[in-house]
Amino acid sequence: MNEQKIIHYNRIADAITYIKQNFKDQPNLDEIAENVHVSPFHFQRLFTEWVGVSPKKFLQYTSVEYAKQILKNQQVTLFDVAYQTGLSGTGRLHDLFVKIEGMTPGEYKNGGENLVINYSYAESPFGKILVASTSKGICHMAFADNRDAFKELQKRFPRASFIQVVDRCQQDALFIFTRDWKELKQIKLHLKGTDFQLKVWETLLKIPKGGLTTYGAIANHIGNPKASRAVGTAIGNNPIAFLIPCHRVIQSTGDLGQYHWGSTRKTAIIGWEAVKMDS
């Protein structure tokens, strides 16, 4: 994405924040456009170009009522969708083309001193993103609103060797934002995590695009129904933005809840995916 598209996303994010903060007043198009400092006509066109629908339609996809309906409709079949849709079904693609491999103790021993990690920055529909990889796959992917993104990577592997370079593994992972998912190559993730964390992250891959679930549903699926809080912690520690879709886990009330990379961005992603599935 070019610089202008980044500006567009930032304006859309500001608009989403404004709408969420003032939803009780039901702000109209003119009020929202004024808040992001563009004309109503330009804002309507900008928003429609970014997401594919009008701001009004987008709001419907991110409402509590819509989320509740999704949760109700998918309560029983959510994790069965992957097997019902078949190999060509969009709902199963995450489970098919994203594969997780846990790091061995030797690979992250002493803070990752045996690891060489390539990293680079790229643009996504949701802002700047940092993506990092080892020789075995993607080990970190985070929205990079500031310099803290790289510090977070360094904190995870404090003694690893870092090289700022774009490699094929990173490029394949970033195609998720720009290509038809049916055309993607398998993306391998090389992750440091406990057995419990890896199990939760693998379960997240089974949530179909456009689908939503709750922490309790994840806990039930992994056979530990009392572990909702631990599931929430594991989800919060997910090191792979978007590819491991922790943004699809919301509160049982239908509220979209918090997100490691910001609740506004979570709203934008959920709405964007809902539009793609409905178009």
PDB file of C-alpha atoms in Angstrom:
ATOM      1  CA  MET A   1       0.000   0.000   0.000  1.00  0.00           C
ATOM      2  CA  ASN A   2       1.175   3.544  -0.703  1.00  0.00           C
ATOM      3  CA  GLU A   3       1.314   6.439   1.732  1.00  0.00           C
ATOM      4  CA  GLN A   4      -2.071   7.775   0.653  1.00  0.00           C
ATOM      5  CA  LYS A   5      -3.767   4.483   1.506  1.00  0.00           C
ATOM      6  CA  ILE A   6      -2.175   4.570   4.950  1.00  0.00           C
ATOM      7  CA  ILE A   7      -3.665   8.031   5.452  1.00  0.00           C
ATOM      8  CA  HIS A   8      -7.036   6.650   4.321  1.00  0.00           C
ATOM      9  CA  TYR A   9      -6.908   3.809   6.841  1.00  0.00           C
ATOM     10  CA  ASN A  10      -5.931   6.190   9.644  1.00  0.00           C
ATOM     11  CA  ARG A  11      -8.927   8.379   8.811  1.00  0.00           C
ATOM     12  CA  ILE A  12     -11.215   5.368   8.763  1.00  0.00           C
ATOM     13  CA  ALA A  13      -9.800   4.235  12.118  1.00  0.00           C
ATOM     14  CA  ASP A  14     -10.450   7.722  13.523  1.00  0.00           C
ATOM     15  CA  ALA A  15     -14.005   7.536  12.176  1.00  0.00           C
ATOM     16  CA  ILE A  16     -14.588   4.127  13.781  1.00  0.00           C
ATOM     17  CA  THR A  17     -13.298   5.454  17.117  1.00  0.00           C
ATOM     18  CA  TYR A  18     -15.572   8.498  16.870  1.00  0.00           C
ATOM     19  CA  ILE A  19     -18.606   6.373  16.032  1.00  0.00           C
ATOM     20  CA  LYS A  20     -17.929   3.971  18.922  1.00  0.00           C
ATOM     21  CA  GLN A  21     -17.514   6.839  21.366  1.00  0.00           C
ATOM     22  CA  ASN A  22     -20.684   8.598  20.192  1.00  0.00           C
ATOM     23  CA  PHE A  23     -22.888   5.685  19.155  1.00  0.00           C
ATOM     24  CA  LYS A  24     -25.704   6.713  21.528  1.00  0.00           C
ATOM     25  CA  ASP A  25     -26.069   9.969  19.586  1.00  0.00           C
ATOM     26  CA  GLN A  26     -26.109   8.138  16.230  1.00  0.00           C
ATOM     27  CA  PRO A  27     -23.838  10.639  14.421  1.00  0.00           C
ATOM     28  CA  ASN A  28     -24.722  11.208  10.765  1.00  0.00           C
ATOM     29  CA  LEU A  29     -22.373  11.195   7.786  1.00  0.00           C
ATOM     30  CA  ASP A  30     -21.734  14.950   7.971  1.00  0.00           C
ATOM     31  CA  GLU A  31     -20.717  14.772  11.633  1.00  0.00           C
ATOM     32  CA  ILE A  32     -18.376  11.815  11.090  1.00  0.00           C
ATOM     33  CA  ALA A  33     -16.767  13.428   8.039  1.00  0.00           C
ATOM     34  CA  GLU A  34     -16.235  16.688   9.928  1.00  0.00           C
ATOM     35  CA  ASN A  35     -14.513  14.792  12.734  1.00  0.00           C
ATOM     36  CA  VAL A  36     -11.950  13.298  10.306  1.00  0.00           C
ATOM     37  CA  HIS A  37     -11.550  16.623   8.477  1.00  0.00           C
ATOM     38  CA  VAL A  38     -12.853  15.711   5.029  1.00  0.00           C
ATOM     39  CA  SER A  39     -16.011  16.552   3.125  1.00  0.00           C
ATOM     40  CA  PRO A  40     -18.999  14.183   3.466  1.00  0.00           C
ATOM     41  CA  PHE A  41     -18.750  13.278  -0.216  1.00  0.00           C
ATOM     42  CA  HIS A  42     -15.037  12.489   0.006  1.00  0.00           C
ATOM     43  CA  PHE A  43     -15.468  10.501   3.217  1.00  0.00           C
ATOM     44  CA  GLN A  44     -18.273   8.403   1.755  1.00  0.00           C
ATOM     45  CA  ARG A  45     -16.136   7.621  -1.305  1.00  0.00           C
ATOM     46  CA  LEU A  46     -12.977   6.971   0.754  1.00  0.00           C
ATOM     47  CA  PHE A  47     -14.786   4.599   3.120  1.00  0.00           C
ATOM     48  CA  THR A  48     -16.514   2.721   0.310  1.00  0.00           C
ATOM     49  CA  GLU A  49     -13.228   2.294  -1.581  1.00  0.00           C
ATOM     50  CA  TRP A  50     -11.518   0.907   1.530  1.00  0.00           C
ATOM     51  CA  VAL A  51     -14.104  -1.595   2.751  1.00  0.00           C
ATOM     52  CA  GLY A  52     -16.514  -2.037  -0.163  1.00  0.00           C
ATOM     53  CA  VAL A  53     -19.684  -0.763   1.534  1.00  0.00           C
ATOM     54  CA  SER A  54     -21.027   2.488   2.943  1.00  0.00           C
ATOM     55  CA  PRO A  55     -20.212   3.585   6.524  1.00  0.00           C
ATOM     56  CA  LYS A  56     -23.825   2.880   7.504  1.00  0.00           C
ATOM     57  CA  LYS A  57     -23.654  -0.701   6.215  1.00  0.00           C
ATOM     58  CA  PHE A  58     -20.258  -1.229   7.834  1.00  0.00           C
ATOM     59  CA  LEU A  59     -21.694  -0.207  11.217  1.00  0.00           C
ATOM     60  CA  GLN A  60     -24.265  -2.958  10.935  1.00  0.00           C
ATOM     61  CA  TYR A  61     -21.475  -5.532  10.585  1.00  0.00           C
ATOM     62  CA  THR A  62     -19.763  -4.321  13.767  1.00  0.00           C
ATOM     63  CA  SER A  63     -22.812  -3.885  15.980  1.00  0.00           C
ATOM     64  CA  VAL A  64     -23.466  -5.891  19.142  1.00  0.00           C
ATOM     65  CA  GLU A  65     -26.701  -7.170  17.601  1.00  0.00           C
ATOM     66  CA  TYR A  66     -24.895  -8.509  14.537  1.00  0.00           C
ATOM     67  CA  ALA A  67     -22.215 -10.160  16.686  1.00  0.00           C
ATOM     68  CA  LYS A  68     -24.871 -11.808  18.874  1.00  0.00           C
ATOM     69  CA  GLN A  69     -26.595 -13.185  15.793  1.00  0.00           C
ATOM     70  CA  ILE A  70     -23.338 -14.620  14.459  1.00  0.00           C
ATOM     71  CA  LEU A  71     -22.619 -16.252  17.826  1.00  0.00           C
ATOM     72  CA  LYS A  72     -26.125 -17.698  17.971  1.00  0.00           C
ATOM     73  CA  ASN A  73     -26.023 -19.070  14.428  1.00  0.00           C
ATOM     74  CA  GLN A  74     -22.587 -20.625  14.876  1.00  0.00           C
ATOM     75  CA  GLN A  75     -22.906 -21.871  18.435  1.00  0.00           C
ATOM     76  CA  VAL A  76     -22.961 -25.531  17.433  1.00  0.00           C
ATOM     77  CA  THR A  77     -21.316 -25.573  14.030  1.00  0.00           C
ATOM     78  CA  LEU A  78     -18.472 -23.061  14.369  1.00  0.00           C
ATOM     79  CA  PHE A  79     -15.645 -25.560  14.510  1.00  0.00           C
ATOM     80  CA  ASP A  80     -17.426 -27.955  12.163  1.00  0.00           C
ATOM     81  CA  VAL A  81     -17.458 -25.406   9.339  1.00  0.00           C
ATOM     82  CA  ALA A  82     -13.910 -26.331   8.411  1.00  0.00           C
ATOM     83  CA  TYR A  83     -15.037 -29.835   7.596  1.00  0.00           C
ATOM     84  CA  GLN A  84     -18.441 -29.032   6.136  1.00  0.00           C
ATOM     85  CA  THR A  85     -17.228 -26.561   3.521  1.00  0.00           C
ATOM     86  CA  GLY A  86     -14.751 -28.907   1.852  1.00  0.00           C
ATOM     87  CA  LEU A  87     -11.281 -28.219   0.538  1.00  0.00           C
ATOM     88  CA  SER A  88     -12.382 -25.344  -1.675  1.00  0.00           C
ATOM     89  CA  GLY A  89     -14.428 -23.595   0.988  1.00  0.00           C
ATOM     90  CA  THR A  90     -13.181 -20.226   2.251  1.00  0.00           C
ATOM     91  CA  GLY A  91     -14.104 -21.171   5.797  1.00  0.00           C
ATOM     92  CA  ARG A  92     -11.509 -23.899   5.894  1.00  0.00           C
ATOM     93  CA  LEU A  93      -8.628 -22.027   4.342  1.00  0.00           C
ATOM     94  CA  HIS A  94      -6.985 -20.858   7.547  1.00  0.00           C
ATOM     95  CA  ASP A  95      -6.893 -24.386   8.883  1.00  0.00           C
ATOM     96  CA  LEU A  96      -5.423 -25.630   5.613  1.00  0.00           C
ATOM     97  CA  PHE A  97      -2.782 -23.109   4.660  1.00  0.00           C
ATOM     98  CA  VAL A  98      -1.475 -21.891   8.027  1.00  0.00           C
ATOM     99  CA  LYS A  99       0.523 -24.552   9.854  1.00  0.00           C
ATOM    100  CA  ILE A 100       2.034 -24.127  13.308  1.00  0.00           C
ATOM    101  CA  GLU A 101       5.287 -25.734  14.388  1.00  0.00           C
ATOM    102  CA  GLY A 102       6.372 -25.258  17.984  1.00  0.00           C
ATOM    103  CA  MET A 103       9.980 -24.309  18.619  1.00  0.00           C
ATOM    104  CA  THR A 104      12.128 -26.860  20.384  1.00  0.00           C
ATOM    105  CA  PRO A 105      13.677 -25.888  23.729  1.00  0.00           C
ATOM    106  CA  GLY A 106      17.043 -25.726  22.011  1.00  0.00           C
ATOM    107  CA  GLU A 107      15.797 -23.203  19.459  1.00  0.00           C
ATOM    108  CA  TYR A 108      14.801 -20.612  22.050  1.00  0.00           C
ATOM    109  CA  LYS A 109      17.377 -21.624  24.677  1.00  0.00           C
ATOM    110  CA  ASN A 110      18.969 -18.664  26.482  1.00  0.00           C
ATOM    111  CA  GLY A 111      16.641 -16.117  24.927  1.00  0.00           C
ATOM    112  CA  GLY A 112      16.925 -17.442  21.391  1.00  0.00           C
ATOM    113  CA  GLU A 113      20.685 -17.149  21.070  1.00  0.00           C
ATOM    114  CA  ASN A 114      20.625 -19.922  18.457  1.00  0.00           C
ATOM    115  CA  LEU A 115      18.086 -18.132  16.256  1.00  0.00           C
ATOM    116  CA  VAL A 116      18.681 -15.881  13.273  1.00  0.00           C
ATOM    117  CA  ILE A 117      15.550 -13.813  12.671  1.00  0.00           C
ATOM    118  CA  ASN A 118      14.824 -11.841   9.524  1.00  0.00           C
ATOM    119  CA  TYR A 119      12.389  -8.964   9.871  1.00  0.00           C
ATOM    120  CA  SER A 120      10.849  -6.271   7.715  1.00  0.00           C
ATOM    121  CA  TYR A 121       8.045  -3.728   7.639  1.00  0.00           C
ATOM    122  CA  ALA A 122       5.148  -3.698   5.191  1.00  0.00           C
ATOM    123  CA  GLU A 123       1.763  -2.084   4.683  1.00  0.00           C
ATOM    124  CA  SER A 124      -1.591  -3.752   5.238  1.00  0.00           C
ATOM    125  CA  PRO A 125      -5.204  -2.572   4.942  1.00  0.00           C
ATOM    126  CA  PHE A 126      -5.009  -1.997   8.709  1.00  0.00           C
ATOM    127  CA  GLY A 127      -1.776  -0.023   8.923  1.00  0.00           C
ATOM    128  CA  LYS A 128       1.944  -0.714   9.048  1.00  0.00           C
ATOM    129  CA  ILE A 129       2.944  -4.242  10.013  1.00  0.00           C
ATOM    130  CA  LEU A 130       6.158  -5.886  11.245  1.00  0.00           C
ATOM    131  CA  VAL A 131       6.769  -9.451  10.104  1.00  0.00           C
ATOM    132  CA  ALA A 132       9.650 -11.666  11.242  1.00  0.00           C
ATOM    133  CA  SER A 133      10.805 -15.146  10.270  1.00  0.00           C
ATOM    134  CA  THR A 134      13.275 -17.880  11.099  1.00  0.00           C
ATOM    135  CA  SER A 135      14.521 -20.479   8.636  1.00  0.00           C
ATOM    136  CA  LYS A 136      11.436 -22.565   9.509  1.00  0.00           C
ATOM    137  CA  GLY A 137       8.658 -19.994   9.225  1.00  0.00           C
ATOM    138  CA  ILE A 138       7.019 -16.817  10.515  1.00  0.00           C
ATOM    139  CA  CYS A 139       7.786 -16.290  14.195  1.00  0.00           C
ATOM    140  CA  HIS A 140       6.238 -12.863  14.757  1.00  0.00           C
ATOM    141  CA  MET A 141       3.752 -10.574  13.022  1.00  0.00           C
ATOM    142  CA  ALA A 142       2.498  -7.384  14.640  1.00  0.00           C
ATOM    143  CA  PHE A 143       0.855  -4.119  13.686  1.00  0.00           C
ATOM    144  CA  ALA A 144       3.574  -1.511  14.029  1.00  0.00           C
ATOM    145  CA  ASP A 145       2.073   1.803  15.067  1.00  0.00           C
ATOM    146  CA  ASN A 146       5.335   2.802  16.717  1.00  0.00           C
ATOM    147  CA  ARG A 147       8.824   1.554  17.558  1.00  0.00           C
ATOM    148  CA  ASP A 148       7.486  -0.652  20.333  1.00  0.00           C
ATOM    149  CA  ALA A 149       6.669  -3.327  17.737  1.00  0.00           C
ATOM    150  CA  PHE A 150      10.336  -4.196  17.216  1.00  0.00           C
ATOM    151  CA  LYS A 151      11.026  -3.926  20.949  1.00  0.00           C
ATOM    152  CA  GLU A 152       8.296  -6.517  21.532  1.00  0.00           C
ATOM    153  CA  LEU A 153      10.003  -8.856  19.066  1.00  0.00           C
ATOM    154  CA  GLN A 154      13.361  -8.334  20.770  1.00  0.00           C
ATOM    155  CA  LYS A 155      11.786  -8.967  24.166  1.00  0.00           C
ATOM    156  CA  ARG A 156      10.453 -12.310  22.938  1.00  0.00           C
ATOM    157  CA  PHE A 157      13.906 -13.346  21.655  1.00  0.00           C
ATOM    158  CA  PRO A 158      16.380 -11.132  23.559  1.00  0.00           C
ATOM    159  CA  ARG A 159      19.567 -12.910  22.416  1.00  0.00           C
ATOM    160  CA  ALA A 160      18.625 -13.766  18.839  1.00  0.00           C
ATOM    161  CA  SER A 161      20.440 -12.276  15.849  1.00  0.00           C
ATOM    162  CA  PHE A 162      18.226  -9.874  13.871  1.00  0.00           C
ATOM    163  CA  ILE A 163      18.634  -8.999  10.199  1.00  0.00           C
ATOM    164  CA  GLN A 164      16.383  -6.432   8.524  1.00  0.00           C
ATOM    165  CA  VAL A 165      15.652  -8.118   5.214  1.00  0.00           C
ATOM    166  CA  VAL A 166      12.599  -9.229   3.242  1.00  0.00           C
ATOM    167  CA  ASP A 167      12.499 -12.974   2.568  1.00  0.00           C
ATOM    168  CA  ARG A 168      10.148 -15.256   0.640  1.00  0.00           C
ATOM    169  CA  CYS A 169       8.493 -16.549   3.783  1.00  0.00           C
ATOM    170  CA  GLN A 170       7.484 -13.025   4.785  1.00  0.00           C
ATOM    171  CA  GLN A 171       6.222 -12.219   1.296  1.00  0.00           C
ATOM    172  CA  ASP A 172       4.041 -15.342   1.192  1.00  0.00           C
ATOM    173  CA  ALA A 173       2.515 -14.435   4.565  1.00  0.00           C
ATOM    174  CA  LEU A 174       1.725 -10.863   3.492  1.00  0.00           C
ATOM    175  CA  PHE A 175      -0.109 -12.047   0.365  1.00  0.00           C
ATOM    176  CA  ILE A 176      -3.047 -12.782   2.686  1.00  0.00           C
ATOM    177  CA  PHE A 177      -3.919  -9.079   2.429  1.00  0.00           C
ATOM    178  CA  THR A 178      -3.724  -8.774  -1.345  1.00  0.00           C
ATOM    179  CA  ARG A 179      -4.546 -12.091  -3.006  1.00  0.00           C
ATOM    180  CA  ASP A 180      -7.466 -14.474  -3.281  1.00  0.00           C
ATOM    181  CA  TRP A 181      -7.001 -16.868  -0.357  1.00  0.00           C
ATOM    182  CA  LYS A 182      -7.478 -19.837  -2.680  1.00  0.00           C
ATOM    183  CA  GLU A 183      -4.241 -18.855  -4.436  1.00  0.00           C
ATOM    184  CA  LEU A 184      -2.074 -18.703  -1.329  1.00  0.00           C
ATOM    185  CA  LYS A 185       0.798 -21.054  -0.625  1.00  0.00           C
ATOM    186  CA  GLN A 186       0.971 -22.806   2.717  1.00  0.00           C
ATOM    187  CA  ILE A 187       2.311 -20.481   5.386  1.00  0.00           C
ATOM    188  CA  LYS A 188       4.398 -22.055   8.121  1.00  0.00           C
ATOM    189  CA  LEU A 189       4.578 -20.507  11.569  1.00  0.00           C
ATOM    190  CA  HIS A 190       7.531 -21.237  13.854  1.00  0.00           C
ATOM    191  CA  LEU A 191       6.352 -20.281  17.334  1.00  0.00           C
ATOM    192  CA  LYS A 192       7.625 -20.199  20.877  1.00  0.00           C
ATOM    193  CA  GLY A 193       4.835 -21.204  23.260  1.00  0.00           C
ATOM    194  CA  THR A 194       3.673 -23.663  25.871  1.00  0.00           C
ATOM    195  CA  ASP A 195       1.697 -26.739  24.829  1.00  0.00           C
ATOM    196  CA  PHE A 196      -1.473 -25.020  26.068  1.00  0.00           C
ATOM    197  CA  GLN A 197      -0.771 -21.835  24.101  1.00  0.00           C
ATOM    198  CA  LEU A 198      -0.044 -23.765  20.916  1.00  0.00           C
ATOM    199  CA  LYS A 199      -3.296 -25.712  21.320  1.00  0.00           C
ATOM    200  CA  VAL A 200      -5.284 -22.475  21.708  1.00  0.00           C
ATOM    201  CA  TRP A 201      -3.560 -20.837  18.717  1.00  0.00           C
ATOM    202  CA  GLU A 202      -4.207 -23.905  16.559  1.00  0.00           C
ATOM    203  CA  THR A 203      -7.877 -23.773  17.573  1.00  0.00           C
ATOM    204  CA  LEU A 204      -8.081 -20.138  16.480  1.00  0.00           C
ATOM    205  CA  LEU A 205      -7.087 -21.234  12.970  1.00  0.00           C
ATOM    206  CA  LYS A 206     -10.335 -23.202  12.764  1.00  0.00           C
ATOM    207  CA  ILE A 207     -12.533 -20.110  13.136  1.00  0.00           C
ATOM    208  CA  PRO A 208     -13.739 -19.394   9.592  1.00  0.00           C
ATOM    209  CA  LYS A 209     -13.318 -16.008   7.961  1.00  0.00           C
ATOM    210  CA  GLY A 210     -16.294 -13.871   8.931  1.00  0.00           C
ATOM    211  CA  GLY A 211     -16.947 -16.091  11.951  1.00  0.00           C
ATOM    212  CA  LEU A 212     -16.888 -15.069  15.603  1.00  0.00           C
ATOM    213  CA  THR A 213     -16.580 -17.069  18.796  1.00  0.00           C
ATOM    214  CA  THR A 214     -16.061 -16.606  22.527  1.00  0.00           C
ATOM    215  CA  TYR A 215     -13.374 -17.486  25.043  1.00  0.00           C
ATOM    216  CA  GLY A 216     -15.704 -20.032  26.606  1.00  0.00           C
ATOM    217  CA  ALA A 217     -16.316 -21.740  23.270  1.00  0.00           C
ATOM    218  CA  ILE A 218     -12.565 -22.053  22.710  1.00  0.00           C
ATOM    219  CA  ALA A 219     -12.158 -23.553  26.194  1.00  0.00           C
ATOM    220  CA  ASN A 220     -14.922 -26.069  25.504  1.00  0.00           C
ATOM    221  CA  HIS A 221     -13.412 -27.028  22.160  1.00  0.00           C
ATOM    222  CA  ILE A 222     -10.016 -27.849  23.667  1.00  0.00           C
ATOM    223  CA  GLY A 223     -11.723 -29.976  26.317  1.00  0.00           C
ATOM    224  CA  ASN A 224     -11.123 -27.652  29.245  1.00  0.00           C
ATOM    225  CA  PRO A 225     -14.391 -25.736  29.807  1.00  0.00           C
ATOM    226  CA  LYS A 226     -13.178 -24.114  33.029  1.00  0.00           C
ATOM    227  CA  ALA A 227     -10.140 -22.574  31.341  1.00  0.00           C
ATOM    228  CA  SER A 228     -11.759 -19.466  29.824  1.00  0.00           C
ATOM    229  CA  ARG A 229      -9.425 -17.134  31.704  1.00  0.00           C
ATOM    230  CA  ALA A 230      -6.331 -19.112  30.682  1.00  0.00           C
ATOM    231  CA  VAL A 231      -7.623 -19.164  27.102  1.00  0.00           C
ATOM    232  CA  GLY A 232      -7.945 -15.374  27.233  1.00  0.00           C
ATOM    233  CA  THR A 233      -4.349 -15.071  28.429  1.00  0.00           C
ATOM    234  CA  ALA A 234      -3.093 -17.366  25.653  1.00  0.00           C
ATOM    235  CA  ILE A 235      -5.034 -15.366  23.071  1.00  0.00           C
ATOM    236  CA  GLY A 236      -3.597 -12.136  24.452  1.00  0.00           C
ATOM    237  CA  ASN A 237      -0.105 -13.594  24.005  1.00  0.00           C
ATOM    238  CA  ASN A 238      -0.687 -14.560  20.379  1.00  0.00           C
ATOM    239  CA  PRO A 239       2.443 -13.356  18.519  1.00  0.00           C
ATOM    240  CA  ILE A 240       0.936 -13.527  15.015  1.00  0.00           C
ATOM    241  CA  ALA A 241      -1.508 -10.756  14.125  1.00  0.00           C
ATOM    242  CA  PHE A 242      -4.284 -11.579  11.649  1.00  0.00           C
ATOM    243  CA  LEU A 243      -2.807 -14.891  10.427  1.00  0.00           C
ATOM    244  CA  ILE A 244      -3.779 -16.417  13.765  1.00  0.00           C
ATOM    245  CA  PRO A 245      -7.199 -14.768  13.950  1.00  0.00           C
ATOM    246  CA  CYS A 246      -7.521 -13.868  17.619  1.00  0.00           C
ATOM    247  CA  HIS A 247      -9.544 -10.862  16.444  1.00  0.00           C
ATOM    248  CA  ARG A 248     -12.459 -13.290  15.861  1.00  0.00           C
ATOM    249  CA  VAL A 249     -12.798 -14.026  19.580  1.00  0.00           C
ATOM    250  CA  ILE A 250     -15.250 -11.683  21.311  1.00  0.00           C
ATOM    251  CA  GLN A 251     -17.219 -11.459  24.540  1.00  0.00           C
ATOM    252  CA  SER A 252     -20.313 -13.617  24.999  1.00  0.00           C
ATOM    253  CA  THR A 253     -22.388 -10.419  25.271  1.00  0.00           C
ATOM    254  CA  GLY A 254     -21.611  -9.575  21.639  1.00  0.00           C
ATOM    255  CA  ASP A 255     -19.237  -6.776  22.623  1.00  0.00           C
ATOM    256  CA  LEU A 256     -16.122  -7.029  20.464  1.00  0.00           C
ATOM    257  CA  GLY A 257     -13.828  -6.532  23.451  1.00  0.00           C
ATOM    258  CA  GLN A 258     -10.150  -5.712  23.613  1.00  0.00           C
ATOM    259  CA  TYR A 259      -7.347  -6.567  21.212  1.00  0.00           C
ATOM    260  CA  HIS A 260      -3.576  -6.616  21.558  1.00  0.00           C
ATOM    261  CA  TRP A 261      -3.277  -4.160  18.672  1.00  0.00           C
ATOM    262  CA  GLY A 262      -6.192  -1.925  19.656  1.00  0.00           C
ATOM    263  CA  SER A 263      -9.963  -2.317  19.810  1.00  0.00           C
ATOM    264  CA  THR A 264     -10.460   0.096  16.894  1.00  0.00           C
ATOM    265  CA  ARG A 265      -8.310  -2.083  14.660  1.00  0.00           C
ATOM    266  CA  LYS A 266     -10.214  -5.176  15.825  1.00  0.00           C
ATOM    267  CA  THR A 267     -13.482  -3.515  14.830  1.00  0.00           C
ATOM    268  CA  ALA A 268     -12.040  -2.579  11.439  1.00  0.00           C
ATOM    269  CA  ILE A 269     -10.831  -6.138  10.767  1.00  0.00           C
ATOM    270  CA  ILE A 270     -14.093  -7.798  11.841  1.00  0.00           C
ATOM    271  CA  GLY A 271     -16.123  -5.425   9.678  1.00  0.00           C
ATOM    272  CA  TRP A 272     -13.742  -5.815   6.724  1.00  0.00           C
ATOM    273  CA  GLU A 273     -13.944  -9.612   6.878  1.00  0.00           C
ATOM    274  CA  ALA A 274     -17.740  -9.575   7.216  1.00  0.00           C
ATOM    275  CA  VAL A 275     -18.009  -7.438   4.098  1.00  0.00           C
ATOM    276  CA  LYS A 276     -15.681  -9.749   2.149  1.00  0.00           C
ATOM    277  CA  MET A 277     -17.783 -12.781   3.092  1.00  0.00           C
ATOM    278  CA  ASP A 278     -21.045 -11.054   2.173  1.00  0.00           C
ATOM    279  CA  SER A 279     -19.865  -9.686  -1.167  1.00  0.00           C
TER     280      SER A 279
END
